[in-house]
PDB file of C-alpha atoms in Angstrom:
ATOM      1  CA  MET A 975     102.653 130.914  80.333  1.00 66.00           C
ATOM      2  CA  LYS A 976     102.001 128.106  77.857  1.00 78.00           C
ATOM      3  CA  SER A 977      99.449 125.509  78.907  1.00 86.00           C
ATOM      4  CA  VAL A 978     100.765 121.938  78.716  1.00 92.00           C
ATOM      5  CA  LEU A 979      97.509 120.270  79.709  1.00 94.00           C
ATOM      6  CA  GLU A 980      93.875 121.427  79.728  1.00 95.00           C
ATOM      7  CA  ILE A 981      90.915 119.332  80.904  1.00 95.00           C
ATOM      8  CA  GLU A 982      87.252 120.159  81.371  1.00 96.00           C
ATOM      9  CA  GLY A 983      84.282 117.998  82.238  1.00 96.00           C
ATOM     10  CA  VAL A 984      86.147 114.715  82.622  1.00 96.00           C
ATOM     11  CA  LYS A 985      84.608 111.820  84.551  1.00 95.00           C
ATOM     12  CA  LYS A 986      85.768 108.280  85.159  1.00 95.00           C
ATOM     13  CA  ARG A 987      83.410 105.657  86.591  1.00 94.00           C
ATOM     14  CA  ARG A 988      84.388 102.291  87.997  1.00 90.00           C
ATOM     15  CA  GLU A 989      82.189  99.621  89.544  1.00 88.00           C
ATOM     16  CA  ASN A 990      83.375  96.996  91.997  1.00 81.00           C
ATOM     17  CA  GLY A 991      81.081  94.578  93.783  1.00 80.00           C
ATOM     18  CA  GLY A 992      78.011  96.662  93.053  1.00 82.00           C
ATOM     19  CA  ILE A 993      79.641  99.848  94.399  1.00 85.00           C
ATOM     20  CA  LEU A 994      80.099 102.670  91.879  1.00 92.00           C
ATOM     21  CA  PHE A 995      83.009 105.098  92.218  1.00 93.00           C
ATOM     22  CA  GLU A 996      83.061 108.241  90.073  1.00 94.00           C
ATOM     23  CA  LEU A 997      86.004 110.603  89.755  1.00 95.00           C
ATOM     24  CA  SER A 998      84.899 114.027  88.533  1.00 96.00           C
ATOM     25  CA  VAL A 999      87.410 116.544  87.150  1.00 96.00           C
ATOM     26  CA  PRO A1000      85.509 119.772  86.381  1.00 96.00           C
ATOM     27  CA  GLU A1001      88.677 121.621  85.332  1.00 95.00           C
ATOM     28  CA  PHE A1002      92.396 120.879  85.359  1.00 95.00           C
ATOM     29  CA  SER A1003      95.012 123.064  83.654  1.00 94.00           C
ATOM     30  CA  VAL A1004      98.792 122.918  84.088  1.00 94.00           C
ATOM     31  CA  SER A1005     101.363 125.317  82.643  1.00 91.00           C
ATOM     32  CA  LYS A1006     104.874 124.638  81.405  1.00 89.00           C
ATOM     33  CA  GLY A1007     107.396 124.247  84.228  1.00 89.00           C
ATOM     34  CA  GLU A1008     104.811 123.908  87.025  1.00 91.00           C
ATOM     35  CA  PHE A1009     105.112 121.422  89.865  1.00 92.00           C
ATOM     36  CA  VAL A1010     101.610 120.212  90.777  1.00 94.00           C
ATOM     37  CA  ALA A1011     101.111 117.949  93.790  1.00 94.00           C
ATOM     38  CA  VAL A1012      98.122 115.594  93.746  1.00 95.00           C
ATOM     39  CA  VAL A1013      97.394 115.018  97.442  1.00 94.00           C
ATOM     40  CA  GLY A1014      94.820 112.813  99.141  1.00 90.00           C
ATOM     41  CA  ASP A1015      94.100 109.701 101.179  1.00 88.00           C
ATOM     42  CA  SER A1016      93.891 106.205  99.726  1.00 86.00           C
ATOM     43  CA  GLY A1017      90.781 105.617  97.653  1.00 86.00           C
ATOM     44  CA  CYS A1018      90.149 109.252  96.720  1.00 91.00           C
ATOM     45  CA  GLY A1019      91.100 108.801  93.053  1.00 91.00           C
ATOM     46  CA  LYS A1020      94.714 110.002  92.889  1.00 92.00           C
ATOM     47  CA  SER A1021      95.997 107.099  90.803  1.00 90.00           C
ATOM     48  CA  THR A1022      92.860 107.137  88.646  1.00 93.00           C
ATOM     49  CA  LEU A1023      93.516 110.790  87.839  1.00 95.00           C
ATOM     50  CA  LEU A1024      97.170 110.109  87.068  1.00 94.00           C
ATOM     51  CA  ASP A1025      96.231 107.263  84.710  1.00 93.00           C
ATOM     52  CA  ILE A1026      93.935 109.651  82.814  1.00 95.00           C
ATOM     53  CA  LEU A1027      96.625 112.342  82.635  1.00 95.00           C
ATOM     54  CA  ALA A1028      99.129 109.697  81.499  1.00 94.00           C
ATOM     55  CA  LEU A1029      96.794 108.864  78.583  1.00 95.00           C
ATOM     56  CA  VAL A1030      96.462 105.218  79.617  1.00 92.00           C
ATOM     57  CA  SER A1031      92.929 105.265  81.068  1.00 93.00           C
ATOM     58  CA  ARG A1032      90.058 106.433  78.866  1.00 94.00           C
ATOM     59  CA  PRO A1033      87.579 108.782  80.608  1.00 95.00           C
ATOM     60  CA  THR A1034      83.939 107.762  80.796  1.00 94.00           C
ATOM     61  CA  GLU A1035      83.002 111.342  79.863  1.00 95.00           C
ATOM     62  CA  CYS A1036      85.169 114.091  78.384  1.00 95.00           C
ATOM     63  CA  SER A1037      84.114 117.601  77.333  1.00 95.00           C
ATOM     64  CA  HIS A1038      87.616 118.939  76.654  1.00 96.00           C
ATOM     65  CA  PHE A1039      91.059 117.354  76.821  1.00 96.00           C
ATOM     66  CA  GLN A1040      94.040 118.818  75.015  1.00 95.00           C
ATOM     67  CA  VAL A1041      97.816 118.958  75.402  1.00 94.00           C
ATOM     68  CA  GLY A1042     100.223 121.557  74.125  1.00 91.00           C
ATOM     69  CA  PHE A1043     103.877 120.614  73.748  1.00 86.00           C
ATOM     70  CA  ASP A1044     106.736 122.777  72.483  1.00 74.00           C
ATOM     71  CA  GLN A1045     107.405 120.528  69.514  1.00 67.00           C
ATOM     72  CA  ASN A1046     103.855 121.020  68.216  1.00 65.00           C
ATOM     73  CA  GLU A1047     102.671 124.261  66.658  1.00 70.00           C
ATOM     74  CA  ASN A1048      99.055 123.718  67.706  1.00 84.00           C
ATOM     75  CA  PRO A1049      97.436 122.006  70.732  1.00 90.00           C
ATOM     76  CA  ILE A1050      96.587 118.334  70.311  1.00 93.00           C
ATOM     77  CA  ASP A1051      92.973 117.241  70.853  1.00 94.00           C
ATOM     78  CA  VAL A1052      93.346 114.192  73.079  1.00 95.00           C
ATOM     79  CA  GLY A1053      89.582 114.086  73.556  1.00 93.00           C
ATOM     80  CA  ALA A1054      89.190 113.287  69.870  1.00 94.00           C
ATOM     81  CA  PHE A1055      91.751 110.484  70.179  1.00 94.00           C
ATOM     82  CA  TRP A1056      89.776 109.029  73.098  1.00 92.00           C
ATOM     83  CA  ALA A1057      86.502 109.328  71.165  1.00 91.00           C
ATOM     84  CA  ASP A1058      87.970 107.622  68.089  1.00 91.00           C
ATOM     85  CA  LYS A1059      89.822 105.007  70.184  1.00 90.00           C
ATOM     86  CA  HIS A1060      93.000 106.100  68.401  1.00 92.00           C
ATOM     87  CA  GLU A1061      95.365 104.078  70.605  1.00 92.00           C
ATOM     88  CA  THR A1062      98.344 104.449  68.282  1.00 93.00           C
ATOM     89  CA  ALA A1063      98.217 108.250  68.511  1.00 93.00           C
ATOM     90  CA  LEU A1064      97.877 108.097  72.298  1.00 94.00           C
ATOM     91  CA  ALA A1065     100.817 105.707  72.568  1.00 92.00           C
ATOM     92  CA  ASP A1066     102.918 108.022  70.396  1.00 91.00           C
ATOM     93  CA  LEU A1067     102.157 110.969  72.686  1.00 93.00           C
ATOM     94  CA  ARG A1068     103.099 108.943  75.763  1.00 92.00           C
ATOM     95  CA  ARG A1069     106.317 107.718  74.199  1.00 89.00           C
ATOM     96  CA  ARG A1070     107.518 111.093  72.941  1.00 88.00           C
ATOM     97  CA  TYR A1071     106.382 113.610  75.528  1.00 91.00           C
ATOM     98  CA  LEU A1072     105.720 111.879  78.847  1.00 93.00           C
ATOM     99  CA  GLY A1073     107.990 110.520  81.555  1.00 90.00           C
ATOM    100  CA  TYR A1074     106.654 108.240  84.312  1.00 89.00           C
ATOM    101  CA  VAL A1075     108.040 107.441  87.765  1.00 87.00           C
ATOM    102  CA  LEU A1076     106.402 104.467  89.504  1.00 80.00           C
ATOM    103  CA  GLN A1077     106.100 103.825  93.258  1.00 75.00           C
ATOM    104  CA  THR A1078     108.717 101.083  93.201  1.00 70.00           C
ATOM    105  CA  GLY A1079     110.877 102.515  90.422  1.00 74.00           C
ATOM    106  CA  GLY A1080     109.765  99.955  87.846  1.00 83.00           C
ATOM    107  CA  LEU A1081     113.317  99.176  86.754  1.00 90.00           C
ATOM    108  CA  LEU A1082     113.854  96.076  84.617  1.00 92.00           C
ATOM    109  CA  PRO A1083     115.868  93.605  86.737  1.00 92.00           C
ATOM    110  CA  PHE A1084     117.727  92.045  83.805  1.00 93.00           C
ATOM    111  CA  LEU A1085     119.166  95.405  82.653  1.00 93.00           C
ATOM    112  CA  THR A1086     121.945  97.404  84.267  1.00 94.00           C
ATOM    113  CA  VAL A1087     121.206 100.846  85.668  1.00 93.00           C
ATOM    114  CA  GLY A1088     122.769 102.448  82.597  1.00 92.00           C
ATOM    115  CA  ASP A1089     120.673 100.365  80.209  1.00 93.00           C
ATOM    116  CA  ASN A1090     117.508 101.057  82.221  1.00 93.00           C
ATOM    117  CA  ILE A1091     118.167 104.773  81.921  1.00 91.00           C
ATOM    118  CA  ARG A1092     118.817 104.569  78.172  1.00 91.00           C
ATOM    119  CA  LEU A1093     115.727 102.429  77.510  1.00 89.00           C
ATOM    120  CA  PRO A1094     113.271 105.307  76.753  1.00 86.00           C
ATOM    121  CA  LEU A1095     115.775 106.720  74.270  1.00 87.00           C
ATOM    122  CA  LYS A1096     116.128 103.339  72.585  1.00 87.00           C
ATOM    123  CA  ILE A1097     112.346 102.973  72.339  1.00 85.00           C
ATOM    124  CA  ASN A1098     112.124 106.423  70.761  1.00 83.00           C
ATOM    125  CA  GLY A1099     114.921 105.667  68.323  1.00 85.00           C
ATOM    126  CA  GLN A1100     117.088 108.401  69.843  1.00 84.00           C
ATOM    127  CA  SER A1101     120.830 108.298  70.370  1.00 83.00           C
ATOM    128  CA  PRO A1102     121.650 108.998  74.019  1.00 79.00           C
ATOM    129  CA  ASN A1103     123.538 112.143  74.877  1.00 81.00           C
ATOM    130  CA  GLU A1104     126.052 110.375  77.082  1.00 84.00           C
ATOM    131  CA  ASP A1105     127.615 113.596  78.372  1.00 85.00           C
ATOM    132  CA  LEU A1106     124.208 114.847  79.526  1.00 81.00           C
ATOM    133  CA  LEU A1107     123.243 111.525  81.094  1.00 84.00           C
ATOM    134  CA  ILE A1108     126.543 111.331  82.960  1.00 85.00           C
ATOM    135  CA  ALA A1109     126.198 114.916  84.178  1.00 83.00           C
ATOM    136  CA  LEU A1110     122.666 114.285  85.461  1.00 81.00           C
ATOM    137  CA  ALA A1111     123.674 110.943  86.996  1.00 85.00           C
ATOM    138  CA  GLU A1112     126.607 112.529  88.815  1.00 84.00           C
ATOM    139  CA  ARG A1113     124.377 115.324  90.037  1.00 78.00           C
ATOM    140  CA  ILE A1114     121.987 112.956  91.807  1.00 77.00           C
ATOM    141  CA  GLY A1115     124.652 110.467  92.834  1.00 81.00           C
ATOM    142  CA  VAL A1116     123.928 107.422  90.674  1.00 86.00           C
ATOM    143  CA  PHE A1117     126.707 107.493  88.068  1.00 88.00           C
ATOM    144  CA  GLU A1118     128.786 104.969  89.993  1.00 91.00           C
ATOM    145  CA  LEU A1119     125.823 102.581  89.828  1.00 93.00           C
ATOM    146  CA  PHE A1120     125.597 102.426  86.015  1.00 92.00           C
ATOM    147  CA  SER A1121     127.044  98.910  85.773  1.00 93.00           C
ATOM    148  CA  LYS A1122     124.952  97.438  88.594  1.00 95.00           C
ATOM    149  CA  LYS A1123     121.638  95.579  88.393  1.00 94.00           C
ATOM    150  CA  PRO A1124     118.612  97.043  90.265  1.00 92.00           C
ATOM    151  CA  GLN A1125     118.574  94.276  92.895  1.00 92.00           C
ATOM    152  CA  PHE A1126     121.872  95.570  94.257  1.00 94.00           C
ATOM    153  CA  LEU A1127     120.513  99.091  94.873  1.00 91.00           C
ATOM    154  CA  SER A1128     118.813 100.558  97.921  1.00 86.00           C
ATOM    155  CA  GLY A1129     115.245 101.842  97.675  1.00 82.00           C
ATOM    156  CA  GLY A1130     116.420 105.423  97.461  1.00 82.00           C
ATOM    157  CA  GLN A1131     118.956 104.593  94.761  1.00 87.00           C
ATOM    158  CA  ARG A1132     116.319 102.809  92.676  1.00 88.00           C
ATOM    159  CA  GLN A1133     114.014 105.813  92.860  1.00 84.00           C
ATOM    160  CA  ARG A1134     116.818 108.177  91.800  1.00 85.00           C
ATOM    161  CA  VAL A1135     117.555 105.948  88.824  1.00 90.00           C
ATOM    162  CA  ALA A1136     113.833 105.873  87.977  1.00 88.00           C
ATOM    163  CA  ILE A1137     113.711 109.668  88.034  1.00 85.00           C
ATOM    164  CA  LEU A1138     116.729 109.908  85.749  1.00 86.00           C
ATOM    165  CA  ARG A1139     115.179 107.351  83.388  1.00 89.00           C
ATOM    166  CA  ALA A1140     111.958 109.395  83.281  1.00 87.00           C
ATOM    167  CA  LEU A1141     113.954 112.493  82.298  1.00 84.00           C
ATOM    168  CA  ALA A1142     116.414 110.823  79.905  1.00 85.00           C
ATOM    169  CA  HIS A1143     114.391 111.387  76.718  1.00 86.00           C
ATOM    170  CA  ASP A1144     113.689 115.022  77.700  1.00 84.00           C
ATOM    171  CA  PRO A1145     109.913 114.700  78.207  1.00 89.00           C
ATOM    172  CA  GLU A1146     107.786 117.810  78.589  1.00 90.00           C
ATOM    173  CA  LEU A1147     105.557 116.264  81.257  1.00 93.00           C
ATOM    174  CA  VAL A1148     106.687 113.966  84.088  1.00 92.00           C
ATOM    175  CA  LEU A1149     104.100 112.021  86.087  1.00 94.00           C
ATOM    176  CA  ALA A1150     105.207 110.523  89.399  1.00 91.00           C
ATOM    177  CA  ASP A1151     102.959 108.085  91.288  1.00 89.00           C
ATOM    178  CA  GLU A1152     103.941 108.055  94.973  1.00 86.00           C
ATOM    179  CA  PRO A1153     107.663 107.960  94.062  1.00 84.00           C
ATOM    180  CA  THR A1154     108.683 108.096  97.738  1.00 81.00           C
ATOM    181  CA  ALA A1155     106.366 105.378  99.073  1.00 76.00           C
ATOM    182  CA  ALA A1156     109.139 102.814  99.532  1.00 71.00           C
ATOM    183  CA  VAL A1157     111.694 105.000 101.355  1.00 74.00           C
ATOM    184  CA  ASP A1158     112.027 106.739 104.721  1.00 79.00           C
ATOM    185  CA  LYS A1159     111.254 110.413 105.365  1.00 83.00           C
ATOM    186  CA  ASN A1160     114.779 111.732 104.820  1.00 83.00           C
ATOM    187  CA  ARG A1161     115.204 109.817 101.575  1.00 78.00           C
ATOM    188  CA  ALA A1162     111.756 110.944 100.483  1.00 83.00           C
ATOM    189  CA  GLU A1163     112.677 114.609 100.958  1.00 86.00           C
ATOM    190  CA  GLU A1164     115.901 114.120  99.005  1.00 82.00           C
ATOM    191  CA  ILE A1165     114.097 112.361  96.143  1.00 79.00           C
ATOM    192  CA  VAL A1166     111.433 115.070  95.884  1.00 86.00           C
ATOM    193  CA  GLY A1167     114.167 117.700  95.944  1.00 85.00           C
ATOM    194  CA  ASP A1168     116.086 115.933  93.173  1.00 79.00           C
ATOM    195  CA  LEU A1169     112.981 115.564  91.038  1.00 78.00           C
ATOM    196  CA  TYR A1170     112.017 119.189  91.559  1.00 83.00           C
ATOM    197  CA  LYS A1171     115.458 120.644  90.818  1.00 81.00           C
ATOM    198  CA  LEU A1172     116.167 118.490  87.781  1.00 73.00           C
ATOM    199  CA  ALA A1173     112.793 119.197  86.225  1.00 74.00           C
ATOM    200  CA  LYS A1174     112.768 122.912  87.023  1.00 79.00           C
ATOM    201  CA  ASP A1175     116.219 123.366  85.528  1.00 81.00           C
ATOM    202  CA  ARG A1176     114.949 121.819  82.283  1.00 79.00           C
ATOM    203  CA  GLY A1177     111.543 123.527  82.217  1.00 84.00           C
ATOM    204  CA  THR A1178     109.725 120.231  82.646  1.00 88.00           C
ATOM    205  CA  THR A1179     106.193 120.089  84.052  1.00 92.00           C
ATOM    206  CA  ILE A1180     105.722 117.733  87.010  1.00 92.00           C
ATOM    207  CA  ILE A1181     102.549 116.159  88.368  1.00 95.00           C
ATOM    208  CA  MET A1182     103.312 114.134  91.481  1.00 93.00           C
ATOM    209  CA  VAL A1183     100.893 111.976  93.481  1.00 93.00           C
ATOM    210  CA  THR A1184     101.446 111.711  97.229  1.00 91.00           C
ATOM    211  CA  HIS A1185      99.477 111.231 100.443  1.00 88.00           C
ATOM    212  CA  ASP A1186     101.983 113.401 102.352  1.00 89.00           C
ATOM    213  CA  HIS A1187     101.157 117.098 102.046  1.00 90.00           C
ATOM    214  CA  ASP A1188     104.132 118.141 104.166  1.00 91.00           C
ATOM    215  CA  LEU A1189     106.540 116.407 101.787  1.00 91.00           C
ATOM    216  CA  VAL A1190     105.615 118.662  98.847  1.00 92.00           C
ATOM    217  CA  ARG A1191     104.465 121.768 100.686  1.00 91.00           C
ATOM    218  CA  ASP A1192     107.630 123.774  99.918  1.00 90.00           C
ATOM    219  CA  VAL A1193     108.114 122.664  96.295  1.00 90.00           C
ATOM    220  CA  ALA A1194     104.637 122.501  94.767  1.00 92.00           C
ATOM    221  CA  ASP A1195     103.348 125.478  92.806  1.00 92.00           C
ATOM    222  CA  ARG A1196      99.770 124.233  93.163  1.00 94.00           C
ATOM    223  CA  PHE A1197      97.856 121.440  94.843  1.00 95.00           C
ATOM    224  CA  CYS A1198      95.197 119.098  93.528  1.00 96.00           C
ATOM    225  CA  THR A1199      92.870 117.821  96.283  1.00 95.00           C
ATOM    226  CA  PHE A1200      89.717 115.698  96.397  1.00 95.00           C
ATOM    227  CA  GLU A1201      86.266 116.109  97.915  1.00 93.00           C
ATOM    228  CA  LEU A1202      84.544 112.799  98.624  1.00 90.00           C
ATOM    229  CA  ASN A1203      80.753 112.696  98.510  1.00 88.00           C
ATOM    230  CA  GLU A1204      78.584 109.702  99.440  1.00 84.00           C
ATOM    231  CA  VAL A1205      75.846 110.098  96.856  1.00 82.00           C
ATOM    232  CA  SER A1206      74.159 106.923  98.106  1.00 81.00           C
ATOM    233  CA  GLU A1207      75.087 103.640  99.776  1.00 78.00           C
ATOM    234  CA  ALA A1208      76.165 102.325  96.377  1.00 84.00           C
ATOM    235  CA  VAL A1209      77.655 105.474  94.821  1.00 87.00           C
ATOM    236  CA  THR A1210      80.722 107.470  95.898  1.00 91.00           C
ATOM    237  CA  GLN A1211      81.844 110.558  94.011  1.00 92.00           C
ATOM    238  CA  SER A1212      85.267 112.186  94.303  1.00 94.00           C
ATOM    239  CA  VAL A1213      85.566 115.718  92.923  1.00 95.00           C
ATOM    240  CA  CYS A1214      89.028 116.939  91.952  1.00 94.00           C
ATOM    241  CA  HIS A1215      89.951 120.559  92.815  1.00 95.00           C
ATOM    242  CA  LEU A1216      93.117 122.279  91.578  1.00 93.00           C
ATOM    243  CA  ASN A1217      94.221 125.329  93.583  1.00 90.00           C
TER     244      ASN A1217
END
């Protein structure tokens, strides 16, 4: 199966108040259509990893980092972009191929639901396929909300809209950072199910961060976990393992 993302020897160091935290990713490879759950407690490096995978946080060290999308004949060397500080190329990759679901939805309050959903398409200069958007919206129960502003939606409704927005421009990789943090257990299960089904039907790769292993146990193809090591009183290392 085609590899969408391949990483080797990536490290990210951050210092806060004299305490050094290092996230180490010896190897991380995800194939097209996989659902990978990034699971761990607060402070283990989940969001740091997602920021690296989302091409918004530059690694401190990087031996190998490439992406392979269907629209490109050859893999793209992201490591070279990082090394050359080629921010324009990184931004172009994010805009064209990635979808992002934030913890709180991240919807713009001054836009209607419909306009929020169409926003990634507008940014990409694409004309929305209204029939497809309506079909997807009806499937997850948000079509009747298209004319409303986000403040009039429930937490679960906002997250469903955020998922649809992340999928609207047909990205090849969707990254979700604790997308169920603001809703109850039943809503969380429904949201994960919606995200899984919509993405699987379209062959989209999903990487989802969560602290709740049980929530993703039945949908994840693989799990990314973290091993915390206290190297010294001032240095903590978190090693990422993908199984």
